[in-house]
XYZ file of C-alpha atoms in Angstrom:
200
model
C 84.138 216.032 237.947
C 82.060 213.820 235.385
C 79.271 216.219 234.210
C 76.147 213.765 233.061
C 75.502 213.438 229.367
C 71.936 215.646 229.200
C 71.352 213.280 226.466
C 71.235 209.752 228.458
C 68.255 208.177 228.439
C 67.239 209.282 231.905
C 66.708 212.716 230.495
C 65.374 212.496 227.627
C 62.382 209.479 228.271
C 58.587 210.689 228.256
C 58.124 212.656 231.222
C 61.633 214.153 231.663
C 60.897 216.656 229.212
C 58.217 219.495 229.133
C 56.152 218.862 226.530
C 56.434 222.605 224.038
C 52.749 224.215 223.619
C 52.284 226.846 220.807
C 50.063 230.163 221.776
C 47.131 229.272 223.549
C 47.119 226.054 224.510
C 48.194 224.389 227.688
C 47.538 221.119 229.547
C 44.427 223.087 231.848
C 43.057 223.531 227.732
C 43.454 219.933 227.117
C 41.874 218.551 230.163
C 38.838 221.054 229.045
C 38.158 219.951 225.873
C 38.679 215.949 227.621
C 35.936 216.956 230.168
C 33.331 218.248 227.254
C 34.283 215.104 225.254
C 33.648 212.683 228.391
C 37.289 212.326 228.953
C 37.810 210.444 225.544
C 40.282 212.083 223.240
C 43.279 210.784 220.877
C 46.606 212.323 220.210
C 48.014 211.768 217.017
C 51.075 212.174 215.200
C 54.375 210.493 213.715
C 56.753 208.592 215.310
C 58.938 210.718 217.592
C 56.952 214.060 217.951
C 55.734 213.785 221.309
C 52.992 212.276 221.973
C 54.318 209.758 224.727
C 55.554 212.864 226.333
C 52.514 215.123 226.309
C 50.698 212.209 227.695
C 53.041 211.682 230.564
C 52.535 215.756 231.378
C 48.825 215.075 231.057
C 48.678 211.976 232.929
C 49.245 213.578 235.937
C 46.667 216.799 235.746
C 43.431 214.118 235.153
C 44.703 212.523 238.398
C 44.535 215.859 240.000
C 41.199 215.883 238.769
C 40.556 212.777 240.702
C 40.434 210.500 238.297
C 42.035 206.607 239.187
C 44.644 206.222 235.656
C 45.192 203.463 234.346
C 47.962 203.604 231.290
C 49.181 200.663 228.962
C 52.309 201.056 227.045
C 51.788 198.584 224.590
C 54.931 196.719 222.684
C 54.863 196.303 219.429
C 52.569 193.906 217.118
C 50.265 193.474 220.808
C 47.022 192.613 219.649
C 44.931 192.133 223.047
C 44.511 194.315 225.838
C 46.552 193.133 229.219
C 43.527 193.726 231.232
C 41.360 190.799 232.554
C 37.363 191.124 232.462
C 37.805 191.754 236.996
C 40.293 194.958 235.700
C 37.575 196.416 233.461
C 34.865 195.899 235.702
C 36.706 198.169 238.102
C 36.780 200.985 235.854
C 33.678 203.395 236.708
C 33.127 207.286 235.457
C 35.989 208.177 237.600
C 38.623 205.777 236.053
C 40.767 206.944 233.230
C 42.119 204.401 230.598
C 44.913 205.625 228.871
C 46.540 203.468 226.234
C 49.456 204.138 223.737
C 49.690 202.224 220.753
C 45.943 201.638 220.584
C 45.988 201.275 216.776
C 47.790 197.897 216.829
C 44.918 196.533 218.653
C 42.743 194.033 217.054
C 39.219 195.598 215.655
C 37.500 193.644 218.017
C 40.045 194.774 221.009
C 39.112 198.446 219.949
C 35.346 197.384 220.294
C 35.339 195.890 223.333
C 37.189 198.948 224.693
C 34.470 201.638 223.149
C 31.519 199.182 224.196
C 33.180 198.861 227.675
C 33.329 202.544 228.302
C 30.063 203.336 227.060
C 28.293 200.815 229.459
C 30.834 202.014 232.441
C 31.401 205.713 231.514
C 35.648 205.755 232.217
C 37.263 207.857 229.782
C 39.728 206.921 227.452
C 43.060 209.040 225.767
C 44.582 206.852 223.077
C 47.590 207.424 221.137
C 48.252 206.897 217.490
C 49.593 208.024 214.475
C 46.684 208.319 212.117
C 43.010 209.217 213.402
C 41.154 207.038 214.572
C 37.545 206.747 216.390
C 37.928 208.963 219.570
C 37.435 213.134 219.700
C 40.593 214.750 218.518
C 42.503 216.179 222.047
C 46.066 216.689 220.083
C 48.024 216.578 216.968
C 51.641 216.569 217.597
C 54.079 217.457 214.681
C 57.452 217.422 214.041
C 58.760 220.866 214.392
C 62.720 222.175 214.055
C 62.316 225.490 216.122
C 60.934 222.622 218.873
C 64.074 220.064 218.530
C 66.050 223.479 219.030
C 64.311 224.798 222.229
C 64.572 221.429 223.795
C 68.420 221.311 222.944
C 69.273 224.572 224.386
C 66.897 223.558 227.864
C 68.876 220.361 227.812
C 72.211 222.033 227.673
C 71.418 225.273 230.101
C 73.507 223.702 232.960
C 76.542 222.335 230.933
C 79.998 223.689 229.135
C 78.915 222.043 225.902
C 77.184 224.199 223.541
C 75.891 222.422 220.292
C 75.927 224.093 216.991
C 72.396 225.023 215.328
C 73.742 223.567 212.248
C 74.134 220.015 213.781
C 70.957 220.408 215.639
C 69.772 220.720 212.074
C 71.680 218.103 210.559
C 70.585 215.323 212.860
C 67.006 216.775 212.515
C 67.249 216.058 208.827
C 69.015 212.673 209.440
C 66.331 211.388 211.180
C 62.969 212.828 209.444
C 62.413 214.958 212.848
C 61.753 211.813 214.897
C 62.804 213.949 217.875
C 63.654 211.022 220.302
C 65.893 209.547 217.882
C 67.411 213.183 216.653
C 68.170 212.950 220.280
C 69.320 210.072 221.128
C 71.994 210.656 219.003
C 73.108 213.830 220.033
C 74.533 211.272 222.890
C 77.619 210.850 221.356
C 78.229 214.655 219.919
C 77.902 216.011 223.604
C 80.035 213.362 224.583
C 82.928 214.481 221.984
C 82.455 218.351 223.130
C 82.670 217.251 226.478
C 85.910 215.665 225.827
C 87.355 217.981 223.682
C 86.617 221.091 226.291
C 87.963 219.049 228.940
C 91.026 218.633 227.452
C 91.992 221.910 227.224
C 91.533 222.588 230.776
């Protein structure tokens, strides 16, 4: 029987993972420090370190809190906000605007947003790689003793184990941009897999 590569993209895409907190901090911290700082906050970091994936944990604890979320993924070199002037006057003090890749918007986007939420009191959690103009919630780094807990999670229920030195080599390869470190760990599992099989 096939066993699924625990490297496809199904299992690896924001969400699918836990996001990994160091020593006293957890996502009940986070939404604390959001609720002192009016639920505005930014996470920040470099490409690949997790920031898509804490917010997808997080996401779903403000909603619990009974806020309404509203999240934009925004594609590269998008300069404008998809949200008409009706969408924004919807958003009240119980509506959470969540946007990642808030520091390609235009200066006068980012504006508009701040001016927005100020007048209508929603909260907003951007994400970014440099600081920007919002209360500091998170900095994500890239961190090898991380890329090496997530392997062995991702491997618990499999026959492939994956040597610490490759772990490290394809950290290396790719600067610690852990979504791409693991992406291609794809095909290595994919070779074990084979290779074990075949001497069944």
């Amino acid at each position: 029987m096939y066993e699924e590569n625990p490297f496809c993209t199904r299992r690896i895409k924001p969400g699918a993972i836990p996001f990994y907190f160091p020593e006293g901090i957890s996502l009940q911290t986070l939404i604390g420090t959001l609720r002192e700082n009016a639920w505005c906050g930014q996470i920040i970091g470099p490409h690949g370190s997790g920031k898509s994936t804490l917010l997808a944990a997080l996401l779903p604890e403000i909603a619990e809190s009974g806020r309404r979320i509203v999240h934009l993924e925004l594609q590269d070199g998008v300069r404008q906000l998809p949200l008409s002037d009706a969408d924004f006057l919807e958003m009240n003090e119980n509506t959470q605007l969540a946007i990642d890749g808030y520091e390609q918007l235009s200066y006068w986007t980012r504006r508009r947003i701040k001016s927005k939420s100020a007048k209508q009191g929603f909260g907003v959690i951007i994400l970014g790689h440099e600081p920007l103009e919002y209360p500091d919630l998170y900095q994500t780094s890239r961190e090898l003793a991380v890329a090496k807990l997530i392997v062995s999670r991702l491997l618990e229920n499999t026959i492939v184990r994956i040597p610490e030195s490759v772990i490290e080599e394809h950290f290396e390869l790719y600067s610690g941009n852990l979504r791409e470190m693991l992406f291609s760990l794809y095909d290595v599992y994919e070779e074990a897999y084979r290779t074990l099989k075949g001497r069944r």
